[in-house]
Amino acid sequence: SLRHAGRTQSARRLARRLYQDGHDQLARSMAAYELSLVESEVGDDLGHARSLAREALEIAPKELRHYPLAALGAIALKRGRFREATQYLEQATEIAPRPLLLRQLAVARLGAGDSGGAEAALEAAAEEDSGGLDEELLGHVRRLGSLVDQLTRRQRNLRNGRRNGSQG
C-alpha cells in the first residue's frame, strides 16, 4: 500500500523491519518480495533486489510464487536482460495471467526479438479482466491506508493544538 501510494522510503523501512524480524516464513517471503520491488524502483542496487526476489521465490508458498517471479522479471527488464525476463514472466503469467504481467511479458518478448509473442501477450492482456477480487481488495487496502493517514494527521493536529493552547 505504501509503495503504491508513492511512499517508497516508508515502504522500504517497513519491509526491512518485517524482513529482519520475520520469524514466519510467509511474512519473510512477502517482506523480501516487497523489499525487492522497492529496491528495484529506487534503483540503488538491482543485484540486491534480485537476490531478495530469489529468496522470496525460494520460501514463498506455491500459490504466491507469481509475485517474486514477476519481481525477478521486472528486475531483469530493468537490466536489459529480455530473455531472462521472458522466462520469469512466462512462469508468473502461467500462475496468474494478470494484465500488468502480460504487458511486461510483451515488453520482454519484444526486447528479445519475438514480436509475434509480444503481440500475443498484449492480446491476452486485453482479454483478461482487470477487475475481480484482487483489484477490489487492493482498493480496500488503499482506502484503509488513506483513512489511517487522515486519522494520524488529525491526532497529530489535536496534540499540537493542546500543546500550543497550554503554552499560551
Tab-separated table of N, CA and C in Angstrom:
chain	number	residue	atom	x	y	z
A	1	SER	N	0.819	-1.192	0.000
A	1	SER	CA	0.000	0.000	0.000
A	1	SER	C	0.864	1.258	0.000
A	2	LEU	N	1.902	1.257	0.837
A	2	LEU	CA	2.804	2.410	0.884
A	2	LEU	C	3.536	2.582	-0.447
A	3	ARG	N	3.990	1.489	-1.007
A	3	ARG	CA	4.710	1.545	-2.274
A	3	ARG	C	3.810	2.076	-3.379
A	4	HIS	N	2.566	1.608	-3.416
A	4	HIS	CA	1.625	2.059	-4.442
A	4	HIS	C	1.240	3.519	-4.256
A	5	ALA	N	1.311	4.000	-3.010
A	5	ALA	CA	0.980	5.393	-2.725
A	5	ALA	C	2.165	6.325	-2.988
A	6	GLY	N	3.296	5.756	-3.439
A	6	GLY	CA	4.460	6.573	-3.739
A	6	GLY	C	5.326	6.893	-2.530
A	7	ARG	N	5.091	6.227	-1.442
A	7	ARG	CA	5.856	6.466	-0.214
A	7	ARG	C	6.931	5.380	-0.084
A	8	THR	N	7.885	5.422	-1.014
A	8	THR	CA	8.875	4.343	-1.113
A	8	THR	C	9.788	4.254	0.099
A	9	GLN	N	10.159	5.372	0.685
A	9	GLN	CA	11.047	5.305	1.853
A	9	GLN	C	10.342	4.665	3.046
A	10	SER	N	9.074	5.006	3.249
A	10	SER	CA	8.300	4.373	4.328
A	10	SER	C	8.117	2.888	4.039
A	11	ALA	N	7.842	2.567	2.783
A	11	ALA	CA	7.690	1.158	2.393
A	11	ALA	C	8.994	0.405	2.610
A	12	ARG	N	10.098	1.040	2.290
A	12	ARG	CA	11.411	0.422	2.461
A	12	ARG	C	11.690	0.131	3.940
A	13	ARG	N	11.435	1.120	4.803
A	13	ARG	CA	11.666	0.925	6.249
A	13	ARG	C	10.802	-0.202	6.801
A	14	LEU	N	9.524	-0.212	6.454
A	14	LEU	CA	8.612	-1.233	6.951
A	14	LEU	C	8.994	-2.614	6.428
A	15	ALA	N	9.300	-2.712	5.144
A	15	ALA	CA	9.681	-4.006	4.558
A	15	ALA	C	10.970	-4.526	5.182
A	16	ARG	N	11.930	-3.636	5.422
A	16	ARG	CA	13.177	-4.061	6.076
A	16	ARG	C	12.918	-4.598	7.469
A	17	ARG	N	12.084	-3.889	8.218
A	17	ARG	CA	11.769	-4.326	9.580
A	17	ARG	C	11.091	-5.694	9.563
A	18	LEU	N	10.110	-5.867	8.680
A	18	LEU	CA	9.419	-7.157	8.581
A	18	LEU	C	10.367	-8.261	8.111
A	19	TYR	N	11.247	-7.913	7.197
A	19	TYR	CA	12.201	-8.885	6.665
A	19	TYR	C	13.178	-9.327	7.755
A	20	GLN	N	13.690	-8.387	8.501
A	20	GLN	CA	14.672	-8.700	9.542
A	20	GLN	C	14.045	-9.396	10.739
A	21	ASP	N	12.822	-8.995	11.101
A	21	ASP	CA	12.171	-9.565	12.274
A	21	ASP	C	11.280	-10.746	11.947
A	22	GLY	N	11.121	-11.044	10.661
A	22	GLY	CA	10.180	-12.072	10.236
A	22	GLY	C	10.583	-13.474	10.661
A	23	HIS	N	9.829	-13.998	11.588
A	23	HIS	CA	10.058	-15.380	12.023
A	23	HIS	C	9.162	-16.329	11.239
A	24	ASP	N	8.049	-15.804	10.774
A	24	ASP	CA	7.103	-16.581	9.976
A	24	ASP	C	7.580	-16.581	8.522
A	25	GLN	N	7.597	-17.739	7.906
A	25	GLN	CA	8.110	-17.885	6.548
A	25	GLN	C	7.306	-17.073	5.540
A	26	LEU	N	5.995	-17.038	5.679
A	26	LEU	CA	5.159	-16.269	4.760
A	26	LEU	C	5.461	-14.779	4.886
A	27	ALA	N	5.547	-14.289	6.121
A	27	ALA	CA	5.832	-12.866	6.329
A	27	ALA	C	7.201	-12.502	5.772
A	28	ARG	N	8.169	-13.352	5.999
A	28	ARG	CA	9.522	-13.075	5.498
A	28	ARG	C	9.545	-13.093	3.967
A	29	SER	N	8.819	-14.021	3.367
A	29	SER	CA	8.757	-14.101	1.912
A	29	SER	C	8.133	-12.836	1.324
A	30	MET	N	7.007	-12.416	1.879
A	30	MET	CA	6.330	-11.230	1.358
A	30	MET	C	7.160	-9.973	1.612
A	31	ALA	N	7.850	-9.912	2.756
A	31	ALA	CA	8.708	-8.767	3.041
A	31	ALA	C	9.883	-8.726	2.062
A	32	ALA	N	10.479	-9.885	1.766
A	32	ALA	CA	11.584	-9.942	0.802
A	32	ALA	C	11.094	-9.509	-0.579
A	33	TYR	N	9.901	-9.944	-0.955
A	33	TYR	CA	9.311	-9.557	-2.233
A	33	TYR	C	9.112	-8.041	-2.297
A	34	GLU	N	8.457	-7.478	-1.272
A	34	GLU	CA	8.196	-6.035	-1.256
A	34	GLU	C	9.498	-5.246	-1.242
A	35	LEU	N	10.451	-5.694	-0.452
A	35	LEU	CA	11.737	-5.012	-0.379
A	35	LEU	C	12.462	-5.078	-1.721
A	36	SER	N	12.346	-6.203	-2.422
A	36	SER	CA	12.978	-6.311	-3.744
A	36	SER	C	12.367	-5.309	-4.718
A	37	LEU	N	11.047	-5.124	-4.646
A	37	LEU	CA	10.396	-4.159	-5.531
A	37	LEU	C	10.814	-2.734	-5.208
A	38	VAL	N	10.852	-2.412	-3.921
A	38	VAL	CA	11.256	-1.065	-3.525
A	38	VAL	C	12.691	-0.803	-3.967
A	39	GLU	N	13.566	-1.771	-3.717
A	39	GLU	CA	14.970	-1.602	-4.109
A	39	GLU	C	15.107	-1.455	-5.624
A	40	SER	N	14.316	-2.209	-6.378
A	40	SER	CA	14.417	-2.097	-7.839
A	40	SER	C	13.816	-0.790	-8.345
A	41	GLU	N	12.790	-0.272	-7.673
A	41	GLU	CA	12.193	1.001	-8.079
A	41	GLU	C	13.118	2.164	-7.768
A	42	VAL	N	13.748	2.112	-6.612
A	42	VAL	CA	14.674	3.165	-6.230
A	42	VAL	C	15.923	3.081	-7.095
A	43	GLY	N	16.280	1.864	-7.498
A	43	GLY	CA	17.383	1.656	-8.421
A	43	GLY	C	18.755	1.674	-7.791
A	44	ASP	N	18.824	1.592	-6.480
A	44	ASP	CA	20.117	1.631	-5.802
A	44	ASP	C	20.994	0.444	-6.178
A	45	ASP	N	20.454	-0.761	-6.015
A	45	ASP	CA	21.257	-1.961	-6.211
A	45	ASP	C	20.367	-3.066	-6.777
A	46	LEU	N	20.348	-3.190	-8.085
A	46	LEU	CA	19.495	-4.195	-8.724
A	46	LEU	C	19.946	-5.609	-8.390
A	47	GLY	N	21.230	-5.807	-8.130
A	47	GLY	CA	21.720	-7.128	-7.728
A	47	GLY	C	21.139	-7.543	-6.385
A	48	HIS	N	21.084	-6.598	-5.456
A	48	HIS	CA	20.492	-6.877	-4.146
A	48	HIS	C	18.993	-7.135	-4.291
A	49	ALA	N	18.337	-6.333	-5.118
A	49	ALA	CA	16.901	-6.523	-5.356
A	49	ALA	C	16.644	-7.918	-5.921
A	50	ARG	N	17.499	-8.333	-6.821
A	50	ARG	CA	17.369	-9.660	-7.433
A	50	ARG	C	17.551	-10.763	-6.397
A	51	SER	N	18.543	-10.629	-5.524
A	51	SER	CA	18.764	-11.674	-4.515
A	51	SER	C	17.601	-11.740	-3.528
A	52	LEU	N	17.002	-10.585	-3.207
A	52	LEU	CA	15.819	-10.591	-2.337
A	52	LEU	C	14.640	-11.291	-3.018
A	53	ALA	N	14.444	-11.008	-4.298
A	53	ALA	CA	13.356	-11.648	-5.037
A	53	ALA	C	13.580	-13.157	-5.139
A	54	ARG	N	14.827	-13.563	-5.323
A	54	ARG	CA	15.126	-15.005	-5.370
A	54	ARG	C	14.849	-15.671	-4.029
A	55	GLU	N	15.223	-14.992	-2.947
A	55	GLU	CA	14.929	-15.542	-1.621
A	55	GLU	C	13.420	-15.668	-1.424
A	56	ALA	N	12.685	-14.644	-1.831
A	56	ALA	CA	11.223	-14.690	-1.720
A	56	ALA	C	10.664	-15.865	-2.520
A	57	LEU	N	11.216	-16.098	-3.701
A	57	LEU	CA	10.764	-17.203	-4.545
A	57	LEU	C	11.033	-18.551	-3.868
A	58	GLU	N	12.183	-18.687	-3.231
A	58	GLU	CA	12.544	-19.948	-2.575
A	58	GLU	C	11.610	-20.301	-1.422
A	59	ILE	N	11.153	-19.299	-0.683
A	59	ILE	CA	10.363	-19.600	0.520
A	59	ILE	C	8.873	-19.306	0.362
A	60	ALA	N	8.473	-18.751	-0.778
A	60	ALA	CA	7.057	-18.426	-0.985
A	60	ALA	C	6.225	-19.689	-1.149
A	61	PRO	N	5.011	-19.676	-0.617
A	61	PRO	CA	4.112	-20.799	-0.891
A	61	PRO	C	3.794	-20.847	-2.390
A	62	LYS	N	3.484	-22.023	-2.863
A	62	LYS	CA	3.226	-22.245	-4.289
A	62	LYS	C	2.196	-21.257	-4.849
A	63	GLU	N	1.167	-20.945	-4.064
A	63	GLU	CA	0.088	-20.068	-4.521
A	63	GLU	C	0.546	-18.621	-4.718
A	64	LEU	N	1.672	-18.251	-4.120
A	64	LEU	CA	2.138	-16.868	-4.197
A	64	LEU	C	3.431	-16.708	-4.997
A	65	ARG	N	3.868	-17.755	-5.651
A	65	ARG	CA	5.145	-17.710	-6.374
A	65	ARG	C	5.141	-16.712	-7.531
A	66	HIS	N	3.969	-16.379	-8.042
A	66	HIS	CA	3.937	-15.444	-9.161
A	66	HIS	C	4.437	-14.049	-8.769
A	67	TYR	N	4.320	-13.689	-7.490
A	67	TYR	CA	4.806	-12.373	-7.062
A	67	TYR	C	6.325	-12.250	-7.197
A	68	PRO	N	7.103	-13.131	-6.564
A	68	PRO	CA	8.558	-12.994	-6.759
A	68	PRO	C	9.008	-13.281	-8.192
A	69	LEU	N	8.295	-14.152	-8.910
A	69	LEU	CA	8.634	-14.376	-10.320
A	69	LEU	C	8.451	-13.084	-11.115
A	70	ALA	N	7.365	-12.372	-10.843
A	70	ALA	CA	7.118	-11.093	-11.518
A	70	ALA	C	8.183	-10.075	-11.145
A	71	ALA	N	8.591	-10.066	-9.876
A	71	ALA	CA	9.645	-9.146	-9.444
A	71	ALA	C	10.950	-9.465	-10.171
A	72	LEU	N	11.290	-10.741	-10.259
A	72	LEU	CA	12.505	-11.136	-10.975
A	72	LEU	C	12.424	-10.730	-12.444
A	73	GLY	N	11.250	-10.870	-13.039
A	73	GLY	CA	11.062	-10.455	-14.426
A	73	GLY	C	11.225	-8.954	-14.593
A	74	ALA	N	10.654	-8.182	-13.683
A	74	ALA	CA	10.760	-6.723	-13.760
A	74	ALA	C	12.206	-6.270	-13.578
A	75	ILE	N	12.920	-6.915	-12.667
A	75	ILE	CA	14.328	-6.573	-12.433
A	75	ILE	C	15.159	-6.916	-13.671
A	76	ALA	N	14.893	-8.060	-14.270
A	76	ALA	CA	15.609	-8.443	-15.494
A	76	ALA	C	15.321	-7.448	-16.615
A	77	LEU	N	14.081	-6.973	-16.702
A	77	LEU	CA	13.754	-5.950	-17.709
A	77	LEU	C	14.583	-4.696	-17.489
A	78	LYS	N	14.683	-4.260	-16.224
A	78	LYS	CA	15.471	-3.064	-15.918
A	78	LYS	C	16.935	-3.243	-16.290
A	79	ARG	N	17.406	-4.460	-16.190
A	79	ARG	CA	18.809	-4.737	-16.518
A	79	ARG	C	19.008	-4.965	-18.016
A	80	GLY	N	17.919	-4.973	-18.785
A	80	GLY	CA	18.008	-5.199	-20.222
A	80	GLY	C	18.204	-6.655	-20.591
A	81	ARG	N	17.896	-7.549	-19.682
A	81	ARG	CA	18.027	-8.992	-19.919
A	81	ARG	C	16.659	-9.542	-20.327
A	82	PHE	N	16.336	-9.372	-21.593
A	82	PHE	CA	14.992	-9.649	-22.070
A	82	PHE	C	14.643	-11.134	-22.076
A	83	ARG	N	15.572	-11.990	-22.442
A	83	ARG	CA	15.288	-13.436	-22.438
A	83	ARG	C	15.043	-13.941	-21.007
A	84	GLU	N	15.861	-13.482	-20.080
A	84	GLU	CA	15.682	-13.850	-18.669
A	84	GLU	C	14.337	-13.329	-18.159
A	85	ALA	N	14.023	-12.090	-18.500
A	85	ALA	CA	12.740	-11.504	-18.096
A	85	ALA	C	11.584	-12.312	-18.670
A	86	THR	N	11.717	-12.716	-19.923
A	86	THR	CA	10.669	-13.507	-20.573
A	86	THR	C	10.435	-14.814	-19.815
A	87	GLN	N	11.513	-15.488	-19.418
A	87	GLN	CA	11.371	-16.756	-18.691
A	87	GLN	C	10.616	-16.564	-17.375
A	88	TYR	N	11.014	-15.571	-16.604
A	88	TYR	CA	10.350	-15.327	-15.317
A	88	TYR	C	8.891	-14.911	-15.508
A	89	LEU	N	8.656	-14.014	-16.463
A	89	LEU	CA	7.299	-13.507	-16.657
A	89	LEU	C	6.372	-14.559	-17.267
A	90	GLU	N	6.912	-15.440	-18.084
A	90	GLU	CA	6.082	-16.538	-18.598
A	90	GLU	C	5.631	-17.442	-17.453
A	91	GLN	N	6.544	-17.742	-16.536
A	91	GLN	CA	6.182	-18.561	-15.372
A	91	GLN	C	5.133	-17.847	-14.514
A	92	ALA	N	5.330	-16.549	-14.306
A	92	ALA	CA	4.391	-15.781	-13.483
A	92	ALA	C	3.009	-15.745	-14.122
A	93	THR	N	2.951	-15.554	-15.445
A	93	THR	CA	1.645	-15.463	-16.108
A	93	THR	C	0.956	-16.817	-16.230
A	94	GLU	N	1.729	-17.892	-16.166
A	94	GLU	CA	1.100	-19.218	-16.132
A	94	GLU	C	0.315	-19.389	-14.831
A	95	ILE	N	0.853	-18.854	-13.744
A	95	ILE	CA	0.196	-18.953	-12.439
A	95	ILE	C	-0.928	-17.929	-12.326
A	96	ALA	N	-0.642	-16.698	-12.743
A	96	ALA	CA	-1.607	-15.594	-12.600
A	96	ALA	C	-1.539	-14.710	-13.842
A	97	PRO	N	-2.391	-14.961	-14.820
A	97	PRO	CA	-2.344	-14.180	-16.066
A	97	PRO	C	-2.957	-12.783	-15.907
A	98	ARG	N	-2.293	-11.941	-15.145
A	98	ARG	CA	-2.774	-10.584	-14.873
A	98	ARG	C	-2.348	-9.653	-16.001
A	99	PRO	N	-3.183	-8.663	-16.323
A	99	PRO	CA	-2.860	-7.748	-17.427
A	99	PRO	C	-1.493	-7.074	-17.294
A	100	LEU	N	-1.133	-6.607	-16.110
A	100	LEU	CA	0.169	-5.954	-15.929
A	100	LEU	C	1.306	-6.916	-16.243
A	101	LEU	N	1.215	-8.137	-15.751
A	101	LEU	CA	2.260	-9.128	-16.024
A	101	LEU	C	2.328	-9.447	-17.512
A	102	LEU	N	1.181	-9.554	-18.137
A	102	LEU	CA	1.147	-9.848	-19.572
A	102	LEU	C	1.741	-8.702	-20.393
A	103	ARG	N	1.515	-7.467	-19.959
A	103	ARG	CA	2.114	-6.327	-20.664
A	103	ARG	C	3.636	-6.321	-20.478
A	104	GLN	N	4.095	-6.647	-19.273
A	104	GLN	CA	5.538	-6.742	-19.047
A	104	GLN	C	6.132	-7.875	-19.893
A	105	LEU	N	5.407	-8.969	-19.981
A	105	LEU	CA	5.858	-10.085	-20.816
A	105	LEU	C	5.966	-9.638	-22.270
A	106	ALA	N	5.020	-8.834	-22.724
A	106	ALA	CA	5.064	-8.325	-24.099
A	106	ALA	C	6.323	-7.490	-24.323
A	107	VAL	N	6.675	-6.654	-23.373
A	107	VAL	CA	7.884	-5.833	-23.492
A	107	VAL	C	9.120	-6.726	-23.532
A	108	ALA	N	9.160	-7.727	-22.646
A	108	ALA	CA	10.305	-8.645	-22.607
A	108	ALA	C	10.431	-9.403	-23.919
A	109	ARG	N	9.309	-9.897	-24.434
A	109	ARG	CA	9.357	-10.641	-25.698
A	109	ARG	C	9.787	-9.740	-26.851
A	110	LEU	N	9.289	-8.534	-26.850
A	110	LEU	CA	9.676	-7.596	-27.904
A	110	LEU	C	11.177	-7.299	-27.825
A	111	GLY	N	11.679	-7.082	-26.599
A	111	GLY	CA	13.108	-6.843	-26.411
A	111	GLY	C	13.956	-8.023	-26.833
A	112	ALA	N	13.409	-9.238	-26.695
A	112	ALA	CA	14.123	-10.454	-27.086
A	112	ALA	C	13.974	-10.752	-28.578
A	113	GLY	N	13.222	-9.905	-29.297
A	113	GLY	CA	13.077	-10.084	-30.736
A	113	GLY	C	11.887	-10.920	-31.157
A	114	ASP	N	10.976	-11.194	-30.240
A	114	ASP	CA	9.800	-12.016	-30.535
A	114	ASP	C	8.569	-11.119	-30.657
A	115	SER	N	8.429	-10.462	-31.799
A	115	SER	CA	7.307	-9.526	-31.967
A	115	SER	C	5.960	-10.239	-31.989
A	116	GLY	N	5.914	-11.446	-32.544
A	116	GLY	CA	4.663	-12.209	-32.543
A	116	GLY	C	4.247	-12.588	-31.134
A	117	GLY	N	5.206	-13.008	-30.318
A	117	GLY	CA	4.922	-13.334	-28.918
A	117	GLY	C	4.504	-12.116	-28.130
A	118	ALA	N	5.115	-10.964	-28.450
A	118	ALA	CA	4.753	-9.715	-27.778
A	118	ALA	C	3.303	-9.342	-28.103
A	119	GLU	N	2.944	-9.494	-29.355
A	119	GLU	CA	1.573	-9.183	-29.769
A	119	GLU	C	0.571	-10.122	-29.095
A	120	ALA	N	0.918	-11.390	-28.999
A	120	ALA	CA	0.034	-12.361	-28.341
A	120	ALA	C	-0.147	-12.019	-26.862
A	121	ALA	N	0.935	-11.603	-26.211
A	121	ALA	CA	0.843	-11.236	-24.796
A	121	ALA	C	-0.036	-10.004	-24.616
A	122	LEU	N	0.086	-9.034	-25.510
A	122	LEU	CA	-0.760	-7.837	-25.426
A	122	LEU	C	-2.227	-8.174	-25.661
A	123	GLU	N	-2.486	-9.073	-26.592
A	123	GLU	CA	-3.871	-9.501	-26.833
A	123	GLU	C	-4.432	-10.212	-25.602
A	124	ALA	N	-3.615	-11.053	-24.972
A	124	ALA	CA	-4.053	-11.758	-23.764
A	124	ALA	C	-4.314	-10.761	-22.633
A	125	ALA	N	-3.481	-9.724	-22.550
A	125	ALA	CA	-3.675	-8.702	-21.511
A	125	ALA	C	-4.997	-7.977	-21.716
A	126	ALA	N	-5.332	-7.699	-22.966
A	126	ALA	CA	-6.585	-7.008	-23.272
A	126	ALA	C	-7.793	-7.886	-22.959
A	127	GLU	N	-7.630	-9.204	-23.102
A	127	GLU	CA	-8.733	-10.130	-22.845
A	127	GLU	C	-8.979	-10.366	-21.356
A	128	GLU	N	-7.912	-10.241	-20.558
A	128	GLU	CA	-8.041	-10.509	-19.122
A	128	GLU	C	-8.869	-9.418	-18.457
A	129	ASP	N	-9.677	-9.811	-17.544
A	129	ASP	CA	-10.485	-8.869	-16.772
A	129	ASP	C	-9.575	-8.215	-15.733
A	130	SER	N	-9.483	-6.892	-15.753
A	130	SER	CA	-8.607	-6.212	-14.808
A	130	SER	C	-9.271	-6.015	-13.452
A	131	GLY	N	-10.520	-6.383	-13.319
A	131	GLY	CA	-11.211	-6.247	-12.044
A	131	GLY	C	-11.032	-7.476	-11.203
A	132	GLY	N	-12.067	-7.841	-10.515
A	132	GLY	CA	-12.019	-9.051	-9.716
A	132	GLY	C	-11.625	-8.794	-8.281
A	133	LEU	N	-11.462	-9.878	-7.566
A	133	LEU	CA	-11.198	-9.825	-6.139
A	133	LEU	C	-9.888	-9.115	-5.811
A	134	ASP	N	-8.839	-9.349	-6.585
A	134	ASP	CA	-7.550	-8.700	-6.305
A	134	ASP	C	-7.675	-7.181	-6.376
A	135	GLU	N	-8.310	-6.680	-7.427
A	135	GLU	CA	-8.468	-5.239	-7.575
A	135	GLU	C	-9.356	-4.679	-6.469
A	136	GLU	N	-10.397	-5.403	-6.117
A	136	GLU	CA	-11.292	-4.965	-5.058
A	136	GLU	C	-10.552	-4.907	-3.721
A	137	LEU	N	-9.776	-5.942	-3.439
A	137	LEU	CA	-9.004	-5.983	-2.200
A	137	LEU	C	-7.975	-4.861	-2.167
A	138	LEU	N	-7.288	-4.626	-3.265
A	138	LEU	CA	-6.309	-3.554	-3.331
A	138	LEU	C	-6.981	-2.202	-3.115
A	139	GLY	N	-8.159	-2.026	-3.664
A	139	GLY	CA	-8.913	-0.784	-3.448
A	139	GLY	C	-9.243	-0.576	-1.984
A	140	HIS	N	-9.651	-1.657	-1.305
A	140	HIS	CA	-9.941	-1.561	0.131
A	140	HIS	C	-8.682	-1.215	0.916
A	141	VAL	N	-7.570	-1.820	0.572
A	141	VAL	CA	-6.307	-1.545	1.266
A	141	VAL	C	-5.906	-0.083	1.072
A	142	ARG	N	-6.063	0.419	-0.137
A	142	ARG	CA	-5.725	1.827	-0.403
A	142	ARG	C	-6.628	2.757	0.408
A	143	ARG	N	-7.927	2.470	0.455
A	143	ARG	CA	-8.843	3.308	1.227
A	143	ARG	C	-8.503	3.251	2.711
A	144	LEU	N	-8.185	2.061	3.200
A	144	LEU	CA	-7.817	1.905	4.600
A	144	LEU	C	-6.542	2.698	4.904
A	145	GLY	N	-5.567	2.629	4.029
A	145	GLY	CA	-4.335	3.397	4.211
A	145	GLY	C	-4.603	4.888	4.249
A	146	SER	N	-5.493	5.353	3.398
A	146	SER	CA	-5.853	6.764	3.369
A	146	SER	C	-6.543	7.174	4.665
A	147	LEU	N	-7.432	6.323	5.161
A	147	LEU	CA	-8.115	6.620	6.417
A	147	LEU	C	-7.138	6.671	7.589
A	148	VAL	N	-6.196	5.747	7.618
A	148	VAL	CA	-5.195	5.735	8.687
A	148	VAL	C	-4.366	7.016	8.635
A	149	ASP	N	-3.981	7.446	7.439
A	149	ASP	CA	-3.231	8.697	7.294
A	149	ASP	C	-4.036	9.884	7.811
A	150	GLN	N	-5.309	9.936	7.464
A	150	GLN	CA	-6.159	11.040	7.920
A	150	GLN	C	-6.287	11.040	9.440
A	151	LEU	N	-6.512	9.876	10.036
A	151	LEU	CA	-6.629	9.790	11.489
A	151	LEU	C	-5.334	10.183	12.183
A	152	THR	N	-4.224	9.755	11.640
A	152	THR	CA	-2.922	10.106	12.213
A	152	THR	C	-2.704	11.610	12.170
A	153	ARG	N	-3.026	12.232	11.040
A	153	ARG	CA	-2.881	13.691	10.928
A	153	ARG	C	-3.789	14.412	11.914
A	154	ARG	N	-5.016	13.948	12.053
A	154	ARG	CA	-5.946	14.583	12.992
A	154	ARG	C	-5.439	14.477	14.425
A	155	GLN	N	-4.953	13.280	14.782
A	155	GLN	CA	-4.428	13.099	16.138
A	155	GLN	C	-3.221	14.003	16.367
A	156	ARG	N	-2.340	14.099	15.389
A	156	ARG	CA	-1.164	14.961	15.497
A	156	ARG	C	-1.586	16.414	15.655
A	157	ASN	N	-2.575	16.847	14.866
A	157	ASN	CA	-3.064	18.222	14.953
A	157	ASN	C	-3.699	18.501	16.310
A	158	LEU	N	-4.460	17.536	16.819
A	158	LEU	CA	-5.068	17.706	18.145
A	158	LEU	C	-3.994	17.832	19.220
A	159	ARG	N	-2.981	16.974	19.161
A	159	ARG	CA	-1.887	17.044	20.146
A	159	ARG	C	-1.145	18.366	20.049
A	160	ASN	N	-0.873	18.807	18.825
A	160	ASN	CA	-0.178	20.082	18.641
A	160	ASN	C	-1.029	21.252	19.137
A	161	GLY	N	-2.326	21.165	18.912
A	161	GLY	CA	-3.251	22.202	19.380
A	161	GLY	C	-3.286	22.280	20.894
A	162	ARG	N	-3.267	21.126	21.542
A	162	ARG	CA	-3.259	21.093	23.020
A	162	ARG	C	-1.957	21.682	23.558
A	163	ARG	N	-0.846	21.324	22.929
A	163	ARG	CA	0.451	21.847	23.378
A	163	ARG	C	0.511	23.366	23.210
A	164	ASN	N	0.057	23.831	22.061
A	164	ASN	CA	0.085	25.274	21.792
A	164	ASN	C	-0.881	26.024	22.724
A	165	GLY	N	-2.020	25.423	23.019
A	165	GLY	CA	-3.011	26.039	23.922
A	165	GLY	C	-2.534	26.074	25.359
A	166	SER	N	-1.801	25.050	25.782
A	166	SER	CA	-1.337	25.008	27.156
A	166	SER	C	-0.129	25.913	27.368
A	167	GLN	N	0.549	26.283	26.273
A	167	GLN	CA	1.723	27.159	26.406
A	167	GLN	C	1.307	28.626	26.465
A	168	GLY	N	0.112	28.956	25.985
A	168	GLY	CA	-0.289	30.356	25.869
A	168	GLY	C	-1.029	30.833	26.996
